[in-house]
Short mmCIF file of C-alpha atoms and ligand atoms in Angstrom, two decimals:
data_model
loop_
_atom_site.label_atom_id
_atom_site.label_comp_id
_atom_site.label_asym_id
_atom_site.label_seq_id
_atom_site.Cartn_x
_atom_site.Cartn_y
_atom_site.Cartn_z
CA MET A 157 -25.43 2.71 -17.72
CA PRO A 158 -23.20 4.61 -20.19
CA ALA A 159 -23.91 8.36 -20.42
CA THR A 160 -25.82 9.65 -23.47
CA PRO A 161 -23.52 11.51 -25.79
CA ALA A 162 -25.19 14.78 -24.84
CA LYS A 163 -24.66 14.14 -21.09
CA HIS A 164 -21.07 13.09 -21.79
CA ASP A 165 -20.38 16.27 -23.79
CA ALA A 166 -22.02 18.54 -21.27
CA LEU A 167 -20.04 17.08 -18.38
CA VAL A 168 -16.81 17.35 -20.31
CA ALA A 169 -17.56 20.99 -21.22
CA ASP A 170 -18.19 21.78 -17.49
CA LEU A 171 -15.08 20.00 -16.35
CA ILE A 172 -13.12 22.02 -18.86
CA ASP A 173 -14.68 25.18 -17.45
CA ALA A 174 -13.57 23.99 -14.00
CA VAL A 175 -9.96 23.01 -14.63
CA GLY A 176 -9.04 24.09 -18.16
CA ALA A 177 -8.93 22.04 -21.34
CA PRO A 178 -5.36 20.65 -21.01
CA HIS A 179 -6.42 18.95 -17.79
CA VAL A 180 -9.49 17.11 -19.10
CA LEU A 181 -8.33 14.07 -21.07
CA VAL A 182 -10.92 12.45 -23.29
CA ASP A 183 -9.01 10.87 -26.15
CA ASP A 184 -8.60 7.06 -26.05
CA ASP A 185 -4.78 7.08 -25.97
CA GLU A 186 -4.59 9.75 -23.29
CA ARG A 187 -7.03 7.89 -21.02
CA ALA A 188 -5.60 4.47 -21.59
CA GLY A 189 -2.93 4.54 -18.79
CA TYR A 190 -5.52 5.62 -16.22
CA GLU A 191 -7.92 2.79 -17.12
CA ILE A 192 -5.78 -0.13 -16.20
CA ASP A 193 -4.16 -0.99 -12.89
CA TRP A 194 -0.59 -1.85 -11.98
CA THR A 195 -1.29 -5.62 -12.04
CA GLY A 196 -3.10 -5.52 -15.35
CA ARG A 197 -5.95 -7.51 -13.75
CA TYR A 198 -8.32 -4.63 -13.06
CA GLY A 199 -9.73 -1.74 -15.10
CA GLY A 200 -12.48 -0.29 -17.21
CA PRO A 201 -13.33 2.68 -19.39
CA CYS A 202 -13.85 6.14 -18.19
CA THR A 203 -15.60 9.13 -19.69
CA ALA A 204 -12.70 11.51 -18.95
CA VAL A 205 -9.69 11.90 -16.77
CA VAL A 206 -9.74 15.19 -14.85
CA ARG A 207 -6.56 16.71 -13.26
CA PRO A 208 -7.46 19.48 -10.86
CA GLY A 209 -4.62 21.67 -9.65
CA SER A 210 -5.88 22.76 -6.31
CA THR A 211 -8.27 21.93 -3.57
CA ASN A 212 -10.70 24.56 -4.90
CA GLU A 213 -10.69 22.91 -8.27
CA VAL A 214 -11.41 19.52 -6.71
CA ALA A 215 -14.28 21.27 -4.83
CA ALA A 216 -15.59 22.47 -8.23
CA VAL A 217 -15.25 19.05 -9.97
CA LEU A 218 -17.00 16.76 -7.42
CA PRO A 219 -20.40 18.55 -7.38
CA LEU A 220 -20.30 18.63 -11.17
CA CYS A 221 -19.88 14.92 -11.36
CA ALA A 222 -22.66 14.52 -8.75
CA ARG A 223 -24.97 16.72 -10.87
CA TYR A 224 -24.52 14.50 -13.93
CA GLY A 225 -24.58 11.26 -11.91
CA ALA A 226 -21.03 10.35 -12.88
CA CYS A 227 -18.97 8.05 -10.56
CA VAL A 228 -15.57 9.38 -9.45
CA VAL A 229 -12.49 7.18 -9.07
CA THR A 230 -9.69 9.10 -7.35
CA GLN A 231 -6.24 8.00 -8.71
CA GLY A 232 -2.78 8.90 -7.18
CA GLY A 233 0.10 6.84 -8.51
CA ASN A 234 -2.01 3.97 -9.66
CA THR A 235 0.24 1.51 -7.85
CA GLY A 236 -2.64 0.10 -5.69
CA LEU A 237 -2.86 -3.68 -5.98
CA VAL A 238 -6.64 -4.27 -5.28
CA GLY A 239 -8.28 -2.57 -8.21
CA GLY A 240 -9.45 0.57 -6.35
CA SER A 241 -7.72 3.19 -8.46
CA VAL A 242 -9.20 2.37 -11.84
CA PRO A 243 -12.76 2.52 -13.25
CA ARG A 244 -15.04 -0.53 -12.92
CA PRO A 245 -16.16 -2.28 -16.17
CA THR A 246 -19.65 -2.10 -14.66
CA ALA A 247 -19.81 1.68 -14.19
CA PRO A 248 -18.94 3.08 -17.57
CA PHE A 249 -20.09 6.74 -16.68
CA THR A 250 -16.92 7.35 -14.62
CA VAL A 251 -14.58 10.29 -14.20
CA VAL A 252 -11.04 9.47 -13.02
CA LEU A 253 -9.88 12.29 -10.80
CA SER A 254 -6.13 12.18 -10.93
CA THR A 255 -4.10 13.88 -8.15
CA GLN A 256 -1.07 14.22 -10.35
CA ARG A 257 -1.10 18.03 -10.32
CA LEU A 258 -1.66 18.24 -6.54
CA ASP A 259 2.08 17.64 -6.03
CA ALA A 260 3.29 20.67 -4.19
CA ILE A 261 5.70 20.06 -1.27
CA GLY A 262 5.91 22.82 1.32
CA GLU A 263 8.87 23.86 3.56
CA ALA A 264 9.44 21.22 6.21
CA ASP A 265 9.22 22.43 9.77
CA PRO A 266 12.33 20.95 11.59
CA ASP A 267 10.96 21.90 14.97
CA ALA A 268 7.55 20.25 14.58
CA LEU A 269 8.99 17.53 12.32
CA GLN A 270 6.17 18.08 9.92
CA VAL A 271 5.63 19.08 6.25
CA THR A 272 2.54 19.94 4.24
CA VAL A 273 2.38 18.16 0.95
CA GLY A 274 -0.15 17.91 -1.90
CA ALA A 275 -1.90 14.47 -2.12
CA GLY A 276 -0.21 13.86 -5.47
CA ALA A 277 3.37 14.19 -4.15
CA THR A 278 5.21 10.91 -4.38
CA LEU A 279 6.78 9.28 -1.34
CA ALA A 280 10.21 9.62 -3.04
CA ALA A 281 9.72 13.28 -3.91
CA VAL A 282 8.86 14.14 -0.31
CA ARG A 283 11.71 12.03 1.08
CA ASP A 284 14.19 13.70 -1.32
CA ARG A 285 12.82 17.22 -0.31
CA VAL A 286 13.11 16.76 3.42
CA ALA A 287 16.47 15.02 3.32
CA ALA A 288 18.33 18.37 3.40
CA LEU A 289 16.96 18.96 6.87
CA ASP A 290 18.19 15.60 8.03
CA LEU A 291 14.53 14.37 8.09
CA ASP A 292 12.92 11.36 6.47
CA ILE A 293 9.48 9.88 5.74
CA PRO A 294 8.30 7.25 8.25
CA VAL A 295 6.56 5.10 5.66
CA ASP A 296 8.46 3.60 2.71
CA PHE A 297 7.89 0.81 0.26
CA ALA A 298 9.12 -0.25 -3.17
CA ALA A 299 6.51 1.75 -5.19
CA ARG A 300 7.95 5.00 -3.67
CA ASP A 301 8.77 6.65 -7.05
CA SER A 302 5.14 6.58 -8.14
CA ALA A 303 2.93 5.96 -5.05
CA THR A 304 1.63 9.24 -3.68
CA ILE A 305 1.21 10.44 -0.03
CA GLY A 306 -2.53 10.79 -0.71
CA GLY A 307 -2.77 7.21 -1.97
CA ALA A 308 -0.76 5.99 0.96
CA VAL A 309 -3.14 7.80 3.41
CA ALA A 310 -6.25 6.46 1.49
CA THR A 311 -4.94 2.88 1.74
CA ASN A 312 -3.36 3.26 5.17
CA ALA A 313 -0.25 1.93 3.56
CA GLY A 314 2.30 -0.10 5.52
CA GLY A 315 5.61 -1.07 4.08
CA SER A 316 8.95 -1.99 5.44
CA ARG A 317 9.23 0.51 8.37
CA VAL A 318 6.00 -0.37 10.13
CA VAL A 319 7.87 -2.41 12.62
CA ARG A 320 9.43 0.89 13.86
CA PHE A 321 6.98 3.67 13.07
CA GLY A 322 3.53 2.06 12.40
CA THR A 323 1.28 2.50 9.35
CA MET A 324 0.42 5.62 7.42
CA ARG A 325 -2.48 6.63 9.57
CA HIS A 326 -0.07 7.31 12.50
CA HIS A 327 1.74 9.97 10.50
CA VAL A 328 -1.14 12.13 9.39
CA ALA A 329 -0.95 15.20 11.58
CA GLY A 330 -3.58 16.99 9.53
CA VAL A 331 -5.54 16.54 6.26
CA ARG A 332 -7.60 18.57 3.84
CA ALA A 333 -10.21 16.78 1.79
CA VAL A 334 -13.23 17.44 -0.37
CA LEU A 335 -16.52 15.67 0.12
CA ALA A 336 -18.82 14.61 -2.72
CA ASP A 337 -20.94 17.82 -2.36
CA GLY A 338 -17.75 20.00 -2.66
CA SER A 339 -17.43 20.76 1.03
CA VAL A 340 -13.89 21.26 2.07
CA VAL A 341 -13.01 19.54 5.44
CA GLY A 342 -10.08 19.11 7.74
CA SER A 343 -7.17 21.15 8.90
CA LEU A 344 -3.43 21.39 8.19
CA ALA A 345 -2.53 22.98 11.45
CA GLY A 346 -0.69 19.75 12.44
CA LEU A 347 -1.70 20.04 16.17
CA PRO A 348 -0.26 16.95 17.95
CA LYS A 349 -3.15 17.04 20.35
CA GLU A 350 -6.78 17.91 19.81
CA THR A 351 -9.89 16.34 21.20
CA ALA A 352 -12.78 17.90 19.51
CA GLY A 353 -15.06 15.19 18.14
CA LEU A 354 -14.78 13.81 14.67
CA HIS A 355 -11.11 13.42 13.60
CA TRP A 356 -10.86 13.68 9.73
CA PRO A 357 -7.38 11.96 9.47
CA SER A 358 -8.70 8.96 11.38
CA LEU A 359 -11.91 8.78 9.24
CA LEU A 360 -10.10 9.19 5.94
CA ALA A 361 -7.05 7.00 6.46
CA GLY A 362 -7.87 3.66 4.89
CA SER A 363 -11.18 4.91 3.28
CA GLU A 364 -9.81 4.10 -0.20
CA GLY A 365 -11.42 7.01 -1.96
CA THR A 366 -15.01 6.17 -0.85
CA LEU A 367 -15.56 9.15 1.64
CA GLY A 368 -13.80 12.04 -0.07
CA VAL A 369 -10.83 13.15 -2.13
CA ILE A 370 -7.81 13.94 0.00
CA THR A 371 -6.04 17.02 -1.45
CA GLU A 372 -3.37 17.99 1.16
CA ILE A 373 -1.65 16.29 4.00
CA ARG A 374 0.30 17.56 7.02
CA LEU A 375 2.73 14.76 7.29
CA ARG A 376 4.80 13.75 10.33
CA LEU A 377 8.50 13.16 9.60
CA VAL A 378 11.20 11.27 11.42
CA PRO A 379 14.95 11.89 11.82
CA THR A 380 17.36 10.58 9.20
CA PHE A 381 19.42 7.76 10.63
CA ALA A 382 22.78 7.91 8.83
CA ASN A 383 24.34 4.78 10.33
CA THR A 384 22.94 1.55 8.96
CA ALA A 385 23.60 -2.15 9.07
CA THR A 386 21.87 -4.84 7.10
CA ALA A 387 21.65 -8.57 7.53
CA LEU A 388 20.22 -11.40 5.51
CA VAL A 389 19.46 -14.25 7.86
CA ALA A 390 18.63 -17.75 6.85
CA VAL A 391 16.39 -19.35 9.49
CA ASP A 392 15.03 -22.83 10.08
CA GLY A 393 11.44 -21.93 9.19
CA LEU A 394 8.57 -19.42 9.78
CA SER A 395 8.44 -20.02 13.49
CA GLY A 396 12.15 -19.33 13.65
CA ALA A 397 11.59 -16.09 11.71
CA ALA A 398 8.98 -15.02 14.18
CA ARG A 399 11.27 -15.86 17.09
CA LEU A 400 14.23 -13.99 15.46
CA ALA A 401 11.96 -10.95 14.88
CA GLY A 402 10.84 -10.90 18.50
CA ARG A 403 14.34 -11.17 19.96
CA LEU A 404 15.80 -8.60 17.62
CA ARG A 405 13.05 -6.10 18.58
CA CYS A 406 13.97 -6.65 22.15
CA GLU A 407 17.72 -6.43 21.80
CA VAL A 408 18.24 -3.90 18.98
CA PRO A 409 16.50 -0.55 19.39
CA SER A 410 17.48 0.58 15.94
CA ILE A 411 15.54 -2.16 14.09
CA ASP A 412 14.08 -0.41 11.07
CA GLN A 413 12.85 -3.29 8.90
CA LEU A 414 12.23 -7.01 9.40
CA GLU A 415 11.24 -8.45 6.03
CA LEU A 416 10.32 -12.03 5.29
CA ILE A 417 11.43 -13.70 2.03
CA GLU A 418 10.32 -17.25 1.42
CA PRO A 419 12.68 -19.48 -0.64
CA GLU A 420 10.30 -19.39 -3.70
CA ALA A 421 10.45 -15.62 -3.62
CA MET A 422 14.20 -15.61 -3.15
CA ARG A 423 14.67 -17.97 -6.10
CA LEU A 424 12.39 -15.70 -8.34
CA VAL A 425 14.09 -12.47 -7.37
CA THR A 426 17.67 -13.74 -7.69
CA GLY A 427 16.73 -15.06 -11.21
CA HIS A 428 15.21 -11.78 -12.13
CA LEU A 429 18.40 -9.93 -10.94
CA GLY A 430 20.60 -12.45 -12.70
CA ARG A 431 22.24 -13.46 -9.36
CA SER A 432 22.88 -16.69 -7.44
CA MET A 433 21.07 -17.45 -4.14
CA PRO A 434 22.85 -15.41 -1.54
CA LEU A 435 22.51 -18.03 1.21
CA ALA A 436 21.23 -21.59 1.29
CA VAL A 437 18.29 -22.53 3.47
CA PRO A 438 17.28 -26.10 4.50
CA PRO A 439 13.93 -27.48 3.33
CA GLY A 440 11.22 -25.55 5.23
CA GLY A 441 13.63 -22.71 5.94
CA SER A 442 13.01 -18.88 5.42
CA TYR A 443 14.95 -15.67 5.03
CA VAL A 444 14.65 -12.59 7.11
CA LEU A 445 16.13 -9.28 5.82
CA VAL A 446 17.06 -7.08 8.80
CA GLU A 447 17.79 -3.44 8.49
CA CYS A 448 19.05 -1.30 11.39
CA ALA A 449 19.37 2.43 11.31
CA ASP A 450 20.57 4.73 14.06
CA ARG A 451 22.52 7.90 14.95
CA ARG A 452 25.41 5.72 16.00
CA ASP A 453 26.79 2.63 14.35
CA PRO A 454 24.26 -0.26 15.06
CA LEU A 455 26.64 -3.05 13.88
CA ASP A 456 27.65 -4.23 17.35
CA ASP A 457 24.15 -4.38 18.61
CA LEU A 458 23.06 -6.41 15.59
CA THR A 459 25.91 -8.91 15.48
CA SER A 460 25.73 -9.52 19.25
CA ALA A 461 21.95 -10.03 18.95
CA LEU A 462 22.42 -12.46 16.16
CA ALA A 463 24.98 -14.41 18.28
CA ASP A 464 22.80 -14.51 21.36
CA PRO A 465 21.87 -18.07 22.21
CA ALA A 466 18.17 -17.16 22.18
CA THR A 467 18.34 -16.30 18.55
CA ALA A 468 21.29 -18.34 17.30
CA GLY A 469 19.22 -21.57 17.77
CA VAL A 470 17.00 -20.65 14.83
CA ILE A 471 19.71 -19.13 12.58
CA VAL A 472 21.15 -21.36 9.87
CA ASP A 473 23.40 -18.72 8.25
CA ALA A 474 23.74 -14.95 8.01
CA LEU A 475 25.36 -12.18 6.00
CA VAL A 476 25.91 -8.93 7.85
CA THR A 477 27.19 -5.78 6.25
CA THR A 478 27.50 -1.98 6.72
CA ASP A 479 28.97 -1.45 3.20
CA ALA A 480 26.64 0.63 1.16
CA ALA A 481 26.89 -1.36 -2.11
CA GLN A 482 26.54 -4.67 -0.34
CA ARG A 483 23.51 -3.37 1.69
CA ARG A 484 21.88 -2.19 -1.49
CA GLN A 485 22.34 -5.66 -3.08
CA LEU A 486 20.83 -7.40 0.03
CA ILE A 487 17.87 -4.94 0.13
CA GLU A 488 17.18 -5.50 -3.59
CA HIS A 489 16.19 -9.04 -2.86
CA ARG A 490 13.10 -7.57 -1.08
CA ASP A 491 12.68 -4.25 -2.87
CA ARG A 492 12.51 -5.72 -6.36
CA LEU A 493 10.36 -8.75 -5.58
CA THR A 494 7.09 -7.20 -6.73
CA GLU A 495 8.75 -6.18 -9.96
CA ALA A 496 10.15 -9.68 -10.41
CA ILE A 497 6.68 -11.19 -9.87
CA ALA A 498 5.15 -8.68 -12.38
CA ALA A 499 7.86 -9.56 -14.94
CA ASP A 500 7.14 -13.27 -14.58
CA ALA A 501 3.37 -12.74 -14.86
CA SER A 502 3.84 -10.62 -17.95
CA ALA A 503 6.07 -13.26 -19.56
CA SER A 504 3.52 -16.06 -18.73
CA GLY A 505 0.58 -13.97 -19.84
CA THR A 506 -1.53 -14.57 -16.72
CA PRO A 507 -1.82 -11.60 -14.30
CA VAL A 508 -0.56 -12.30 -10.85
CA PHE A 509 -3.25 -12.93 -8.22
CA LYS A 510 -2.32 -11.24 -4.92
CA LEU A 511 -3.55 -11.77 -1.41
CA ASP A 512 -2.12 -9.44 1.27
CA VAL A 513 -3.10 -10.98 4.62
CA ALA A 514 -1.93 -11.01 8.28
CA VAL A 515 -2.49 -13.47 11.06
CA PRO A 516 -1.34 -13.60 14.68
CA LEU A 517 2.32 -14.50 14.54
CA ASP A 518 1.87 -17.94 16.05
CA ARG A 519 -0.45 -18.84 13.09
CA LEU A 520 1.86 -17.64 10.31
CA ALA A 521 3.46 -21.02 9.54
CA GLU A 522 0.09 -22.85 9.37
CA LEU A 523 -1.37 -20.07 7.13
CA VAL A 524 1.55 -20.27 4.67
CA SER A 525 1.28 -24.07 4.54
CA ILE A 526 -2.50 -23.68 3.70
CA ALA A 527 -1.59 -21.20 1.00
CA ARG A 528 0.97 -23.53 -0.47
CA THR A 529 -1.58 -26.42 -0.53
CA ALA A 530 -4.10 -24.16 -2.26
CA ALA A 531 -1.44 -23.32 -4.97
CA ALA A 532 -0.59 -27.03 -5.51
CA ALA A 533 -4.30 -27.91 -5.85
CA ASP A 534 -4.66 -25.16 -8.49
CA GLY A 535 -1.49 -25.97 -10.32
CA ALA A 536 -0.37 -22.43 -9.59
CA ARG A 537 3.02 -21.16 -8.25
CA LEU A 538 3.02 -19.32 -4.88
CA ILE A 539 5.59 -16.56 -4.22
CA PRO A 540 5.24 -15.67 -0.45
CA PHE A 541 6.96 -12.72 1.22
CA GLY A 542 6.08 -10.09 3.65
CA HIS A 543 6.64 -8.17 6.87
CA VAL A 544 7.45 -10.71 9.55
CA ALA A 545 6.88 -8.67 12.72
CA GLU A 546 3.30 -7.92 11.72
CA GLY A 547 2.50 -11.50 10.68
CA ASN A 548 1.79 -10.00 7.23
CA VAL A 549 2.43 -12.18 4.23
CA HIS A 550 1.90 -11.29 0.59
CA LEU A 551 0.69 -14.40 -1.22
CA ASN A 552 1.41 -14.02 -4.95
CA TYR A 553 -0.04 -16.69 -7.14
CA LEU A 554 1.34 -17.11 -10.61
CA ASP A 555 -0.31 -19.15 -13.38
CA THR A 556 -3.65 -19.51 -11.59
CA SER A 557 -6.64 -21.17 -13.07
CA ASP A 558 -9.28 -20.70 -10.33
CA THR A 559 -8.55 -17.51 -8.22
CA GLU A 560 -11.96 -17.65 -6.50
CA ARG A 561 -11.22 -21.10 -5.06
CA ILE A 562 -7.71 -19.97 -3.84
CA ALA A 563 -9.22 -16.82 -2.29
CA ALA A 564 -12.08 -18.81 -0.62
CA THR A 565 -9.57 -21.36 0.88
CA VAL A 566 -6.94 -18.83 1.99
CA LEU A 567 -9.17 -15.90 3.23
CA THR A 568 -11.41 -18.26 5.20
CA ALA A 569 -8.29 -19.76 6.86
CA VAL A 570 -7.05 -16.25 7.65
CA ALA A 571 -10.38 -15.27 9.24
CA ASP A 572 -10.49 -18.50 11.18
CA ALA A 573 -6.97 -17.75 12.55
CA GLY A 574 -8.18 -14.42 13.77
CA GLY A 575 -6.29 -12.52 11.00
CA THR A 576 -7.27 -9.89 8.46
CA ILE A 577 -7.91 -10.20 4.71
CA SER A 578 -6.10 -6.94 4.08
CA ALA A 579 -3.00 -5.95 6.09
CA GLU A 580 -1.91 -3.00 4.07
CA HIS A 581 -3.05 -2.98 0.41
CA GLY A 582 -6.73 -2.31 1.15
CA ILE A 583 -9.99 -4.13 0.20
CA GLY A 584 -10.56 -2.38 -3.07
CA ILE A 585 -12.77 -4.23 -5.39
CA ALA A 586 -10.53 -7.33 -5.33
CA LYS A 587 -11.60 -8.38 -1.77
CA ALA A 588 -14.91 -6.48 -1.33
CA ARG A 589 -16.99 -9.69 -1.45
CA TRP A 590 -14.86 -11.25 1.23
CA LEU A 591 -15.28 -8.35 3.71
CA PRO A 592 -18.02 -10.19 5.71
CA LEU A 593 -15.37 -12.71 6.81
CA ILE A 594 -13.90 -10.08 9.03
CA ARG A 595 -16.62 -7.43 9.44
CA SER A 596 -20.04 -8.21 11.06
CA ALA A 597 -23.37 -7.24 9.55
CA GLY A 598 -23.66 -4.51 12.21
CA GLU A 599 -20.20 -3.11 11.34
CA ARG A 600 -21.05 -3.08 7.69
CA ARG A 601 -24.30 -1.32 8.27
CA ALA A 602 -22.44 1.29 10.30
CA SER A 603 -19.89 1.80 7.56
CA ASN A 604 -22.67 2.09 5.04
CA ALA A 605 -24.37 4.74 7.15
CA VAL A 606 -21.23 6.78 7.23
CA ARG A 607 -20.74 6.45 3.57
CA ALA A 608 -24.32 7.38 2.79
CA ALA A 609 -24.07 10.54 4.94
CA LEU A 610 -20.85 11.77 3.17
CA ASP A 611 -21.73 10.59 -0.33
CA PRO A 612 -25.48 10.16 -0.66
CA GLY A 613 -25.32 9.46 -4.30
CA ARG A 614 -22.70 6.70 -3.73
CA LEU A 615 -20.68 8.10 -6.56
CA LEU A 616 -17.17 7.92 -4.95
CA ASN A 617 -15.41 4.70 -5.80
CA PRO A 618 -18.48 2.45 -6.20
CA GLY A 619 -17.77 -1.23 -5.52
CA VAL A 620 -14.74 -0.47 -3.38
CA LEU A 621 -15.01 -1.72 0.22
CA ASP A 622 -18.56 -2.75 -0.73
CA PRO A 623 -19.79 -6.31 -0.30
CA GLY A 624 -23.42 -4.99 -0.63
CA VAL A 625 -25.74 -3.67 2.05
CA PRO A 626 -26.27 -6.25 4.78
CA GLU A 627 -29.86 -7.34 5.45
CA ALA A 628 -31.49 -5.58 8.45
C1 FAD B 831 6.10 -2.58 -6.37
C2 FAD B 831 5.04 -2.29 -5.40
C3 FAD B 831 5.24 -2.46 -4.00
C4 FAD B 831 4.31 -2.16 -3.09
N1 FAD B 831 4.59 -2.39 -1.78
C5 FAD B 831 3.70 -1.98 -0.79
C6 FAD B 831 3.95 -2.10 0.65
O1 FAD B 831 5.07 -2.56 0.95
N2 FAD B 831 3.03 -1.64 1.47
C7 FAD B 831 1.84 -1.12 1.04
O2 FAD B 831 1.07 -0.72 1.94
N3 FAD B 831 1.55 -1.04 -0.22
C8 FAD B 831 2.40 -1.41 -1.17
N4 FAD B 831 2.06 -1.35 -2.55
C9 FAD B 831 0.73 -0.94 -2.92
C10 FAD B 831 0.61 0.62 -3.19
O3 FAD B 831 1.82 1.11 -3.64
C11 FAD B 831 0.01 1.34 -2.04
O4 FAD B 831 -1.39 0.90 -1.84
C12 FAD B 831 0.02 2.83 -2.23
O5 FAD B 831 -0.41 3.45 -0.96
C13 FAD B 831 -0.97 3.36 -3.27
O6 FAD B 831 -0.66 4.74 -3.66
P1 FAD B 831 -1.02 5.26 -4.99
O7 FAD B 831 -0.69 6.77 -4.93
O8 FAD B 831 -0.47 4.57 -6.06
O9 FAD B 831 -2.63 5.15 -4.95
P2 FAD B 831 -3.61 4.56 -6.11
O10 FAD B 831 -3.12 3.25 -6.52
O11 FAD B 831 -3.67 5.56 -7.21
O12 FAD B 831 -4.92 4.49 -5.27
C14 FAD B 831 -5.07 3.52 -4.28
C15 FAD B 831 -6.50 3.74 -3.59
O13 FAD B 831 -6.45 4.99 -2.83
C16 FAD B 831 -7.51 5.87 -3.46
N5 FAD B 831 -6.84 7.13 -3.44
C17 FAD B 831 -5.65 7.59 -4.08
N6 FAD B 831 -5.40 8.82 -3.90
C18 FAD B 831 -6.39 9.33 -3.15
C19 FAD B 831 -6.73 10.65 -2.64
N7 FAD B 831 -5.88 11.74 -2.80
N8 FAD B 831 -7.88 10.78 -1.92
C20 FAD B 831 -8.73 9.74 -1.81
N9 FAD B 831 -8.47 8.56 -2.23
C21 FAD B 831 -7.33 8.33 -2.87
C22 FAD B 831 -7.79 5.32 -4.80
O14 FAD B 831 -9.17 5.66 -5.17
C23 FAD B 831 -7.65 3.80 -4.58
O15 FAD B 831 -8.78 3.28 -3.96
C24 FAD B 831 3.00 -1.69 -3.45
C25 FAD B 831 2.75 -1.54 -4.84
C26 FAD B 831 3.75 -1.91 -5.76
C27 FAD B 831 3.35 -1.64 -7.25
#
């Protein structure tokens, strides 16, 4: 239900008391950008956008919202792709809590390889800050200039370096967060070892704003690897891509990225960049973008692994380079794909429909074939790409007419193959109704119990990660 004008005004007045008038946005044009997501597919109206500047201000804001019964949608960079960072059309009495002002970046500790950052600091800002100490962030992806560390923790983001370092949850050495009742929890000590019951980083990583608002993170860092080599490899198909990935991981210790680009995706991105196809692939072929990074030159390791008979059998052609400009060009084929898809969707007027899934590697080819058949049946265009070592493929459907039917076909096939309906983007609201495909009734009851304990009013990100309470 919408708030009565009196309730709305009283909440806004209290929010202004808590964080100051410049940080409570109520005008339509000021709120607009916070009310629609990156894909243009999800969004809804909010009562106000509040931008607290400290953990204490967040701790003041949340109980206020609870007192008035307002839902709270936490928003970082608003680059999430599953509709979780924007208000729901069905919950109009919503406050968007933006972490934009929680963007402080502390001094990195080069001995501990850690840095404390505000949840609203972007990946790129943290990367640039720690570079002077020869340190780097272990999680990286194309939305780095806007996506925040808090958002990446809340979604347990993946990206291109997972093959080497794992997902975001592995890099949270400590966290500070605020629960719905205003309690501040967690620690930023960054202790590499502690066994003392409930572990807040584990609980909050991947919780998508449903259990609390993350305000600060003690982030693990990795060394900068100055020597890099990049290859774009055309292979004979998805099984070949999986084989190549496995061999390279065995033979080349400096593997940093193994990215999958299907021919439809390569055609789209080269068109977007105004370039020609860098390599030809035969029908049914695929591309793998390989990035190596090391303290010493990784070129010899890479070229000899590509020439190895165990890998050469699946390789159709390859470009290998250590030249910075050429590397950048090759990497752009992957880095600018999501942007190319968004541009195409905006030109056609139908928002892209995205499914981010993962299956065991030996089921990847079968899954992509099912996804292509679903596109053809709908008259849609499928643009598949992903992270090959994790069996993670992003299925981007353009010009769709029946997204429900595509989701039902593809996500059921994913679950049947023993995969997951969300590899790295989260469940959000986009996939909430499909959660029972991969989580049993018992698991969903347990999740609900945790959520009810931490947020009894169920005000934090309603609808996200929520297929409804399973029957007893
Ligand atoms: C071009 C592009 C490329 C991308 N590539 C990848 C990729 O390779 N890998 C990948 O994993 N993702 C990718 N994404 C998706 C997205 O960038 C990530 O999900 C990212 O982690 C979201 O961060 P954000 O700050 O934008 O969060 P938002 O979009 O603002 O929020 C995402 C979710 O996290 C919650 N949240 C945000 N901040 C907090 C907080 N401080 N406390 C509690 N909850 C919070 C929100 O409520 C929401 O549910 C891509 C997106 C784009 C647009």
